[in-house]
Amino acid sequence: MYRTLVGIGLICALVIVTVFEVTFPIIKVNKQRALENAIYQVLANTKSFSAYHLVGNNNLQKVTDNDTSDIYACYDANHSLIGFAIAAQGMGYQDTIALLYGYSIRSESIQGLVVLQSRETPGLGSKIESRAFLDNFNNIEIGLDAIDNERQQPLELIKNNSKTHTRQIDAITGATISSRAVVVILNRSLSFWLPIVAKQQEPIT
Amino acid sequence: MSTKPGEIIVTGPKDTDEFIKGVWAQNPVFVQVLGMCPTLAVTNTASNALVMGLATAFVLLMSNVLVSSLRHAVPKQVRIASYVAIIATFVTAVDYIIQAVSLEVHKSLGAYVSLIVVNCLILGRAEAFASKNNLKRSIYDALGMGVGFTLALLCLGVVRELLGNGTFFNLSVLPGNFQPWVIMLLPGGAFFVLALWMLLINRLKQGGPRD
């Protein structure tokens, strides 16, 4: 009996290891390409980027492993820094929403937003991935030193197309909770990262 | 075929009948009503339904092949554990393969690929068929059930995508002023479409409408 179970275990392990060995490099390339596409979408003119993470003294340090990073420095064709692509996530209506947005340090503004992962209600909450909603997040000016404490909320959710300022985000009709989730996630991420970027001591190259 | 006491020998039907059986007479979704979790959850678009059906069919085929080949070696007491280990192996493999083929598809199927492990259709075929029949018949059985499952999922997926989104495999086919029925993309819509298909198929089985 044990011999059979061990035998089956061995066959199974062999199958999994073989498939993993074959597919792992392809999966890695796929993930890298998906990340690249998202970054190029949120910060136009990006030609290359590198992953950073936060170290002890609230400074950003370059890392080689792209998978676990939350913030990516983006460079233009002349290798000079144009801004950051920042990943943020939080609870949506049904499940975690993962976002990536581009912050340009040249114009001190949010340049664009993409939804990396969402499982919002099809037809309603899923519209947070629609062009009409995401266009709210093009060119929102927020000064690097505008945020001095974590409670500040740079973006505001409004209803009924009454937008008068770029920092106001039009909620999707029928999906207020999903729209609010996106704004809350962004506010939290902005009030966390912007002061860190502003106080960055070592130059990012 | 060697005869053992107590073994039931099915004589008469040809091996290919096992295939037809899975597609029509004992269709896993419309007749046996097995595997309802993926049937209702990931048939919101035709392409999701197709990938889910093919993934399940692949796992079904591979597990039937292995279970059938090992049927004399596996002791009765540990057979379920062995089947689950075999099924889980191929589900893991399918999960990696889908990620390698397309991350987009993997994202849209979500947790449902891993949930193929507990799809009672697969364990059901391993226990009820592959463990009692030779390799060839088990392969026909898996192919029949797999194709039947895929076709059933496609039936649901095509209708739901068409009415819920106005598209067919992501191609716009309905006129621009068509107002999508959002309910069709929600779980409730899946129940409606499934019920209508079962109504239609049961009618056809009974030989057309009766007075």
Tab-separated table of C-alpha atoms in Angstrom:
chain	number	residue	atom	x	y	z
A	1	MET	CA	0.000	0.000	0.000
A	2	TYR	CA	2.741	2.438	1.003
A	3	ARG	CA	4.756	1.418	-2.019
A	4	THR	CA	1.859	2.356	-4.278
A	5	LEU	CA	1.354	5.713	-2.607
A	6	VAL	CA	5.051	6.548	-2.790
A	7	GLY	CA	5.101	5.436	-6.415
A	8	ILE	CA	2.137	7.631	-7.308
A	9	GLY	CA	3.719	10.497	-5.383
A	10	LEU	CA	6.897	10.099	-7.404
A	11	ILE	CA	5.055	10.042	-10.737
A	12	CYS	CA	3.085	13.144	-9.728
A	13	ALA	CA	6.195	14.999	-8.558
A	14	LEU	CA	7.956	14.163	-11.794
A	15	VAL	CA	5.052	15.468	-13.893
A	16	ILE	CA	4.827	18.723	-11.903
A	17	VAL	CA	8.577	19.355	-11.970
A	18	THR	CA	8.760	18.719	-15.721
A	19	VAL	CA	5.865	21.050	-16.513
A	20	PHE	CA	7.223	23.689	-14.136
A	21	GLU	CA	10.701	23.564	-15.661
A	22	VAL	CA	9.287	23.951	-19.157
A	23	THR	CA	6.779	26.701	-18.409
A	24	PHE	CA	8.587	28.769	-15.762
A	25	PRO	CA	10.821	30.780	-18.137
A	26	ILE	CA	7.823	31.513	-20.393
A	27	ILE	CA	5.679	32.593	-17.436
A	28	LYS	CA	8.466	34.873	-16.233
A	29	VAL	CA	8.718	36.530	-19.646
A	30	ASN	CA	4.922	36.908	-19.773
A	31	LYS	CA	4.822	38.575	-16.366
A	32	GLN	CA	7.686	40.879	-17.232
A	33	ARG	CA	5.982	41.878	-20.476
A	34	ALA	CA	2.660	42.518	-18.727
A	35	LEU	CA	4.432	44.760	-16.201
A	36	GLU	CA	6.310	46.612	-18.932
A	37	ASN	CA	3.114	47.232	-20.885
A	38	ALA	CA	1.381	48.566	-17.785
A	39	ILE	CA	4.290	50.893	-16.936
A	40	TYR	CA	4.558	52.236	-20.481
A	41	GLN	CA	0.818	52.913	-20.358
A	42	VAL	CA	0.839	54.955	-17.166
A	43	LEU	CA	3.945	57.017	-17.900
A	44	ALA	CA	4.292	57.943	-21.539
A	45	ASN	CA	7.846	58.404	-22.861
A	46	THR	CA	9.198	55.733	-20.529
A	47	LYS	CA	11.961	53.869	-22.284
A	48	SER	CA	13.339	51.872	-19.360
A	49	PHE	CA	12.579	51.322	-15.699
A	50	SER	CA	14.028	49.710	-12.631
A	51	ALA	CA	12.431	48.376	-9.481
A	52	TYR	CA	12.970	49.986	-6.093
A	53	HIS	CA	11.956	49.158	-2.581
A	54	LEU	CA	11.893	50.907	0.727
A	55	VAL	CA	14.796	50.349	3.111
A	56	GLY	CA	15.121	51.141	6.818
A	57	ASN	CA	15.836	54.877	6.718
A	58	ASN	CA	12.812	55.564	4.454
A	59	ASN	CA	15.029	55.679	1.442
A	60	LEU	CA	14.457	53.965	-1.856
A	61	GLN	CA	16.968	51.407	-2.968
A	62	LYS	CA	17.301	49.634	-6.262
A	63	VAL	CA	16.444	45.934	-6.340
A	64	THR	CA	16.989	43.376	-9.032
A	65	ASP	CA	13.875	41.322	-8.357
A	66	ASN	CA	10.959	42.888	-10.214
A	67	ASP	CA	8.271	40.655	-8.776
A	68	THR	CA	8.087	41.917	-5.228
A	69	SER	CA	8.520	45.609	-5.859
A	70	ASP	CA	5.851	48.292	-5.436
A	71	ILE	CA	7.587	51.242	-7.017
A	72	TYR	CA	9.428	51.551	-10.306
A	73	ALA	CA	11.610	54.458	-11.378
A	74	CYS	CA	11.037	55.309	-15.043
A	75	TYR	CA	13.571	56.867	-17.367
A	76	ASP	CA	13.291	58.471	-20.767
A	77	ALA	CA	15.473	57.872	-23.796
A	78	ASN	CA	18.332	59.921	-22.270
A	79	HIS	CA	18.281	57.828	-19.082
A	80	SER	CA	17.080	60.703	-16.985
A	81	LEU	CA	14.374	60.131	-14.395
A	82	ILE	CA	10.880	61.174	-15.469
A	83	GLY	CA	8.853	59.723	-12.636
A	84	PHE	CA	7.611	56.666	-10.847
A	85	ALA	CA	5.152	53.916	-11.605
A	86	ILE	CA	3.622	52.875	-8.312
A	87	ALA	CA	1.621	49.743	-7.605
A	88	ALA	CA	-1.169	49.962	-5.058
A	89	GLN	CA	-3.866	47.610	-3.929
A	90	GLY	CA	-6.800	47.466	-1.599
A	91	MET	CA	-10.236	46.038	-1.066
A	92	GLY	CA	-12.838	46.581	-3.746
A	93	TYR	CA	-16.480	45.559	-3.700
A	94	GLN	CA	-15.798	41.852	-4.173
A	95	ASP	CA	-12.083	41.254	-4.019
A	96	THR	CA	-8.732	43.004	-4.019
A	97	ILE	CA	-8.246	45.670	-6.675
A	98	ALA	CA	-4.649	46.101	-7.830
A	99	LEU	CA	-3.714	49.335	-9.556
A	100	LEU	CA	-0.637	50.853	-11.124
A	101	TYR	CA	-0.334	54.591	-11.599
A	102	GLY	CA	2.319	56.850	-13.012
A	103	TYR	CA	3.533	59.917	-11.137
A	104	SER	CA	5.680	62.331	-13.083
A	105	ILE	CA	8.181	64.252	-10.960
A	106	ARG	CA	8.754	66.708	-13.792
A	107	SER	CA	5.188	67.957	-13.913
A	108	GLU	CA	4.410	66.816	-10.333
A	109	SER	CA	1.243	65.093	-11.469
A	110	ILE	CA	-0.450	61.754	-11.849
A	111	GLN	CA	-0.129	60.809	-15.492
A	112	GLY	CA	-2.265	57.724	-15.807
A	113	LEU	CA	-3.780	54.705	-14.132
A	114	VAL	CA	-4.277	51.097	-15.131
A	115	VAL	CA	-6.152	48.353	-13.314
A	116	LEU	CA	-3.915	45.311	-12.947
A	117	GLN	CA	-6.444	43.101	-11.229
A	118	SER	CA	-10.095	43.437	-10.354
A	119	ARG	CA	-13.022	41.150	-9.822
A	120	GLU	CA	-15.724	43.773	-9.574
A	121	THR	CA	-19.308	43.069	-10.647
A	122	PRO	CA	-19.389	42.582	-14.431
A	123	GLY	CA	-21.176	45.407	-16.195
A	124	LEU	CA	-21.158	47.696	-13.153
A	125	GLY	CA	-18.007	47.723	-11.018
A	126	SER	CA	-15.963	46.310	-13.881
A	127	LYS	CA	-16.337	49.734	-15.546
A	128	ILE	CA	-13.445	50.935	-13.371
A	129	GLU	CA	-11.388	49.411	-16.183
A	130	SER	CA	-13.193	51.471	-18.830
A	131	ARG	CA	-11.472	54.303	-20.673
A	132	ALA	CA	-14.127	56.797	-19.536
A	133	PHE	CA	-13.335	56.231	-15.866
A	134	LEU	CA	-9.569	55.884	-16.206
A	135	ASP	CA	-9.395	59.165	-18.157
A	136	ASN	CA	-10.240	60.852	-14.828
A	137	PHE	CA	-6.703	60.088	-13.758
A	138	ASN	CA	-4.836	61.737	-16.605
A	139	ASN	CA	-2.889	64.821	-15.580
A	140	ILE	CA	-3.900	65.358	-11.958
A	141	GLU	CA	-1.523	67.887	-10.496
A	142	ILE	CA	-0.387	67.080	-6.975
A	143	GLY	CA	2.724	68.821	-5.719
A	144	LEU	CA	5.434	66.599	-4.290
A	145	ASP	CA	5.310	68.507	-0.996
A	146	ALA	CA	1.512	68.862	-0.969
A	147	ILE	CA	1.150	65.977	1.434
A	148	ASP	CA	2.560	66.295	4.904
A	149	ASN	CA	0.536	63.786	6.844
A	150	GLU	CA	-0.988	60.391	6.143
A	151	ARG	CA	-4.553	61.589	6.696
A	152	GLN	CA	-4.585	63.873	3.708
A	153	GLN	CA	-6.796	62.891	0.819
A	154	PRO	CA	-5.598	64.457	-2.387
A	155	LEU	CA	-8.355	62.966	-4.538
A	156	GLU	CA	-12.061	63.381	-4.023
A	157	LEU	CA	-14.911	61.247	-5.318
A	158	ILE	CA	-17.879	63.145	-6.691
A	159	LYS	CA	-21.157	62.144	-8.331
A	160	ASN	CA	-23.361	63.250	-11.233
A	161	ASN	CA	-20.648	64.568	-13.535
A	162	SER	CA	-20.186	67.702	-11.429
A	163	LYS	CA	-16.425	67.703	-11.915
A	164	THR	CA	-14.867	71.146	-11.604
A	165	HIS	CA	-11.299	70.279	-10.676
A	166	THR	CA	-8.846	67.642	-11.902
A	167	ARG	CA	-8.540	66.240	-8.381
A	168	GLN	CA	-12.205	65.318	-8.434
A	169	ILE	CA	-13.011	61.878	-9.741
A	170	ASP	CA	-16.402	61.158	-11.311
A	171	ALA	CA	-17.952	58.079	-9.735
A	172	ILE	CA	-19.408	55.477	-12.086
A	173	THR	CA	-23.194	55.376	-11.951
A	174	GLY	CA	-24.202	52.129	-10.248
A	175	ALA	CA	-20.697	51.406	-9.023
A	176	THR	CA	-20.060	53.968	-6.323
A	177	ILE	CA	-18.385	51.425	-4.038
A	178	SER	CA	-15.908	50.296	-6.685
A	179	SER	CA	-15.182	53.890	-7.710
A	180	ARG	CA	-14.670	54.895	-4.098
A	181	ALA	CA	-12.379	51.893	-3.570
A	182	VAL	CA	-10.122	53.084	-6.391
A	183	VAL	CA	-9.973	56.609	-4.958
A	184	VAL	CA	-9.311	55.325	-1.430
A	185	ILE	CA	-6.517	53.035	-2.633
A	186	LEU	CA	-4.935	55.890	-4.575
A	187	ASN	CA	-5.216	58.344	-1.686
A	188	ARG	CA	-3.603	55.921	0.693
A	189	SER	CA	-0.818	55.128	-1.724
A	190	LEU	CA	-0.191	58.787	-2.602
A	191	SER	CA	-0.016	59.921	1.012
A	192	PHE	CA	2.418	57.096	1.694
A	193	TRP	CA	4.734	57.375	-1.301
A	194	LEU	CA	4.813	61.076	-2.177
A	195	PRO	CA	6.508	62.197	1.088
A	196	ILE	CA	9.027	59.394	0.662
A	197	VAL	CA	9.805	60.419	-2.903
A	198	ALA	CA	10.013	64.071	-1.820
A	199	LYS	CA	12.435	63.307	1.011
A	200	GLN	CA	14.552	60.903	-1.014
A	201	GLN	CA	18.180	61.665	-0.155
A	202	GLU	CA	20.192	59.485	-2.463
A	203	PRO	CA	19.706	60.370	-6.108
A	204	ILE	CA	17.794	57.863	-8.154
A	205	THR	CA	19.671	57.015	-11.272
B	1	MET	CA	-10.853	-9.395	-21.232
B	2	SER	CA	-10.073	-11.472	-18.138
B	3	THR	CA	-13.046	-12.314	-15.993
B	4	LYS	CA	-12.906	-11.982	-12.243
B	5	PRO	CA	-15.651	-13.045	-9.906
B	6	GLY	CA	-18.015	-10.203	-9.219
B	7	GLU	CA	-16.792	-8.117	-12.114
B	8	ILE	CA	-19.477	-6.679	-14.275
B	9	ILE	CA	-18.743	-7.107	-17.919
B	10	VAL	CA	-20.495	-4.785	-20.265
B	11	THR	CA	-20.881	-6.548	-23.540
B	12	GLY	CA	-22.294	-5.185	-26.699
B	13	PRO	CA	-21.447	-1.470	-26.889
B	14	LYS	CA	-18.429	-0.541	-28.964
B	15	ASP	CA	-15.631	1.592	-27.545
B	16	THR	CA	-16.706	4.577	-29.599
B	17	ASP	CA	-20.104	4.414	-27.923
B	18	GLU	CA	-18.335	5.597	-24.767
B	19	PHE	CA	-17.504	8.770	-26.652
B	20	ILE	CA	-21.037	9.432	-27.881
B	21	LYS	CA	-22.356	8.655	-24.405
B	22	GLY	CA	-20.355	11.493	-22.851
B	23	VAL	CA	-21.300	14.026	-25.482
B	24	TRP	CA	-25.016	13.342	-25.604
B	25	ALA	CA	-26.784	10.598	-23.623
B	26	GLN	CA	-24.898	11.218	-20.379
B	27	ASN	CA	-23.664	14.759	-20.961
B	28	PRO	CA	-21.921	15.784	-17.724
B	29	VAL	CA	-23.614	19.180	-17.490
B	30	PHE	CA	-27.036	18.782	-19.070
B	31	VAL	CA	-27.786	15.213	-17.973
B	32	GLN	CA	-25.596	14.341	-14.996
B	33	VAL	CA	-25.537	17.954	-13.746
B	34	LEU	CA	-21.953	17.571	-12.496
B	35	GLY	CA	-19.315	20.275	-12.195
B	36	MET	CA	-21.789	23.089	-11.624
B	37	CYS	CA	-19.221	25.401	-10.023
B	38	PRO	CA	-17.225	26.158	-13.203
B	39	THR	CA	-20.359	25.789	-15.341
B	40	LEU	CA	-22.062	28.664	-13.580
B	41	ALA	CA	-19.048	30.757	-12.627
B	42	VAL	CA	-16.760	31.013	-15.647
B	43	THR	CA	-19.148	30.862	-18.579
B	44	ASN	CA	-19.575	34.653	-18.725
B	45	THR	CA	-17.714	34.776	-22.036
B	46	ALA	CA	-17.360	32.183	-24.757
B	47	SER	CA	-13.561	32.205	-24.605
B	48	ASN	CA	-13.508	31.665	-20.826
B	49	ALA	CA	-15.923	28.784	-21.276
B	50	LEU	CA	-13.779	27.251	-24.013
B	51	VAL	CA	-10.537	27.445	-22.009
B	52	MET	CA	-12.223	26.108	-18.886
B	53	GLY	CA	-13.764	23.238	-20.845
B	54	LEU	CA	-10.483	22.328	-22.514
B	55	ALA	CA	-8.563	22.522	-19.230
B	56	THR	CA	-11.077	20.228	-17.556
B	57	ALA	CA	-11.058	17.863	-20.539
B	58	PHE	CA	-7.254	17.671	-20.425
B	59	VAL	CA	-7.197	16.894	-16.696
B	60	LEU	CA	-9.971	14.352	-17.202
B	61	LEU	CA	-8.102	12.629	-20.020
B	62	MET	CA	-4.765	12.474	-18.209
B	63	SER	CA	-6.248	11.322	-14.915
B	64	ASN	CA	-8.352	8.661	-16.653
B	65	VAL	CA	-5.256	7.405	-18.488
B	66	LEU	CA	-3.219	7.164	-15.293
B	67	VAL	CA	-6.005	5.789	-13.122
B	68	SER	CA	-6.863	3.179	-15.712
B	69	SER	CA	-3.231	2.096	-16.199
B	70	LEU	CA	-2.650	1.843	-12.455
B	71	ARG	CA	-6.015	0.280	-11.639
B	72	HIS	CA	-4.538	-3.105	-10.689
B	73	ALA	CA	-1.677	-1.607	-8.670
B	74	VAL	CA	-3.673	0.729	-6.433
B	75	PRO	CA	-5.088	-0.961	-3.309
B	76	LYS	CA	-8.765	-0.349	-2.672
B	77	GLN	CA	-8.216	1.404	0.678
B	78	VAL	CA	-6.116	4.212	-0.758
B	79	ARG	CA	-7.720	4.579	-4.178
B	80	ILE	CA	-9.484	7.894	-3.520
B	81	ALA	CA	-6.299	9.448	-2.109
B	82	SER	CA	-4.368	8.255	-5.151
B	83	TYR	CA	-6.973	9.620	-7.572
B	84	VAL	CA	-6.982	13.002	-5.849
B	85	ALA	CA	-3.173	13.159	-5.961
B	86	ILE	CA	-3.191	12.308	-9.685
B	87	ILE	CA	-5.921	14.853	-10.452
B	88	ALA	CA	-4.202	17.573	-8.398
B	89	THR	CA	-0.978	16.952	-10.295
B	90	PHE	CA	-2.534	17.546	-13.677
B	91	VAL	CA	-4.488	20.556	-12.430
B	92	THR	CA	-1.217	22.118	-11.261
B	93	ALA	CA	0.288	21.361	-14.655
B	94	VAL	CA	-2.691	22.933	-16.470
B	95	ASP	CA	-2.413	25.985	-14.222
B	96	TYR	CA	1.215	26.516	-15.262
B	97	ILE	CA	0.441	25.867	-18.915
B	98	ILE	CA	-2.386	28.432	-18.991
B	99	GLN	CA	-0.084	30.996	-17.348
B	100	ALA	CA	2.541	30.289	-19.970
B	101	VAL	CA	0.077	30.576	-22.845
B	102	SER	CA	-1.654	33.738	-21.681
B	103	LEU	CA	-1.614	35.623	-18.396
B	104	GLU	CA	-4.799	37.419	-19.467
B	105	VAL	CA	-6.738	34.176	-19.709
B	106	HIS	CA	-5.296	33.006	-16.404
B	107	LYS	CA	-6.437	36.229	-14.775
B	108	SER	CA	-9.965	35.968	-16.122
B	109	LEU	CA	-10.358	32.362	-14.953
B	110	GLY	CA	-9.032	33.191	-11.518
B	111	ALA	CA	-9.348	30.541	-8.850
B	112	TYR	CA	-11.488	28.296	-11.014
B	113	VAL	CA	-8.516	26.560	-12.629
B	114	SER	CA	-7.326	25.309	-9.241
B	115	LEU	CA	-10.890	24.331	-8.416
B	116	ILE	CA	-10.846	21.727	-11.192
B	117	VAL	CA	-9.316	19.490	-8.477
B	118	VAL	CA	-12.652	19.252	-6.737
B	119	ASN	CA	-14.733	19.011	-9.902
B	120	CYS	CA	-16.797	15.932	-9.132
B	121	LEU	CA	-16.942	15.088	-12.824
B	122	ILE	CA	-13.252	14.115	-12.827
B	123	LEU	CA	-13.187	12.161	-9.575
B	124	GLY	CA	-16.502	10.649	-10.621
B	125	ARG	CA	-15.123	9.326	-13.912
B	126	ALA	CA	-11.953	8.049	-12.204
B	127	GLU	CA	-13.929	6.150	-9.585
B	128	ALA	CA	-16.891	5.043	-11.671
B	129	PHE	CA	-15.236	4.307	-14.988
B	130	ALA	CA	-11.447	4.439	-15.341
B	131	SER	CA	-10.781	2.298	-12.270
B	132	LYS	CA	-12.949	-0.485	-13.715
B	133	ASN	CA	-12.189	-0.324	-17.428
B	134	ASN	CA	-9.219	-0.787	-19.711
B	135	LEU	CA	-7.092	2.032	-21.030
B	136	LYS	CA	-8.709	2.325	-24.452
B	137	ARG	CA	-12.244	2.536	-23.134
B	138	SER	CA	-11.146	4.986	-20.437
B	139	ILE	CA	-9.607	7.264	-23.042
B	140	TYR	CA	-12.812	7.212	-25.106
B	141	ASP	CA	-14.810	7.886	-21.966
B	142	ALA	CA	-12.594	10.837	-20.969
B	143	LEU	CA	-12.694	12.270	-24.496
B	144	GLY	CA	-16.473	11.948	-24.629
B	145	MET	CA	-17.031	13.490	-21.219
B	146	GLY	CA	-14.437	16.198	-21.878
B	147	VAL	CA	-15.930	17.162	-25.232
B	148	GLY	CA	-19.431	17.014	-23.747
B	149	PHE	CA	-18.391	19.276	-20.874
B	150	THR	CA	-16.638	21.737	-23.193
B	151	LEU	CA	-19.609	21.886	-25.564
B	152	ALA	CA	-22.007	22.429	-22.666
B	153	LEU	CA	-19.869	25.241	-21.262
B	154	LEU	CA	-19.666	26.788	-24.736
B	155	CYS	CA	-23.465	26.620	-25.073
B	156	LEU	CA	-23.757	28.685	-21.900
B	157	GLY	CA	-20.816	30.977	-22.639
B	158	VAL	CA	-21.919	31.921	-26.162
B	159	VAL	CA	-25.454	32.821	-25.071
B	160	ARG	CA	-24.325	34.746	-21.998
B	161	GLU	CA	-21.664	36.702	-23.858
B	162	LEU	CA	-24.015	37.489	-26.739
B	163	LEU	CA	-26.821	38.816	-24.551
B	164	GLY	CA	-24.691	40.240	-21.766
B	165	ASN	CA	-22.062	41.970	-23.842
B	166	GLY	CA	-23.308	41.913	-27.430
B	167	THR	CA	-20.205	40.061	-28.594
B	168	PHE	CA	-19.256	36.606	-29.851
B	169	PHE	CA	-15.697	35.573	-28.922
B	170	ASN	CA	-14.971	39.286	-28.353
B	171	LEU	CA	-16.215	40.237	-31.827
B	172	SER	CA	-19.073	42.714	-31.919
B	173	VAL	CA	-21.952	41.024	-33.691
B	174	LEU	CA	-25.051	42.815	-32.453
B	175	PRO	CA	-26.036	46.291	-33.665
B	176	GLY	CA	-24.538	49.206	-31.752
B	177	ASN	CA	-27.857	50.265	-30.212
B	178	PHE	CA	-28.236	46.865	-28.492
B	179	GLN	CA	-28.563	47.346	-24.754
B	180	PRO	CA	-26.560	44.564	-23.014
B	181	TRP	CA	-28.405	42.482	-20.447
B	182	VAL	CA	-26.044	42.839	-17.513
B	183	ILE	CA	-27.878	40.078	-15.622
B	184	MET	CA	-26.489	37.574	-18.137
B	185	LEU	CA	-22.919	38.243	-16.975
B	186	LEU	CA	-23.899	37.896	-13.320
B	187	PRO	CA	-24.279	34.488	-11.646
B	188	GLY	CA	-28.060	34.731	-11.845
B	189	GLY	CA	-27.922	34.795	-15.634
B	190	ALA	CA	-25.980	31.536	-15.643
B	191	PHE	CA	-28.845	29.786	-13.861
B	192	PHE	CA	-31.385	31.111	-16.358
B	193	VAL	CA	-29.323	30.074	-19.387
B	194	LEU	CA	-28.543	26.649	-17.907
B	195	ALA	CA	-32.218	26.062	-17.180
B	196	LEU	CA	-33.235	27.026	-20.713
B	197	TRP	CA	-30.617	24.759	-22.278
B	198	MET	CA	-31.697	21.842	-20.089
B	199	LEU	CA	-35.310	22.476	-21.039
B	200	LEU	CA	-34.393	22.450	-24.728
B	201	ILE	CA	-32.244	19.331	-24.495
B	202	ASN	CA	-34.777	17.386	-22.463
B	203	ARG	CA	-37.417	18.300	-25.050
B	204	LEU	CA	-35.185	17.063	-27.861
B	205	LYS	CA	-34.485	13.822	-25.968
B	206	GLN	CA	-38.179	13.147	-25.617
B	207	GLY	CA	-38.576	13.429	-29.357
B	208	GLY	CA	-40.036	16.846	-29.813
B	209	PRO	CA	-42.903	18.671	-28.156
B	210	ARG	CA	-45.851	16.644	-26.962
B	211	ASP	CA	-49.460	17.743	-26.847
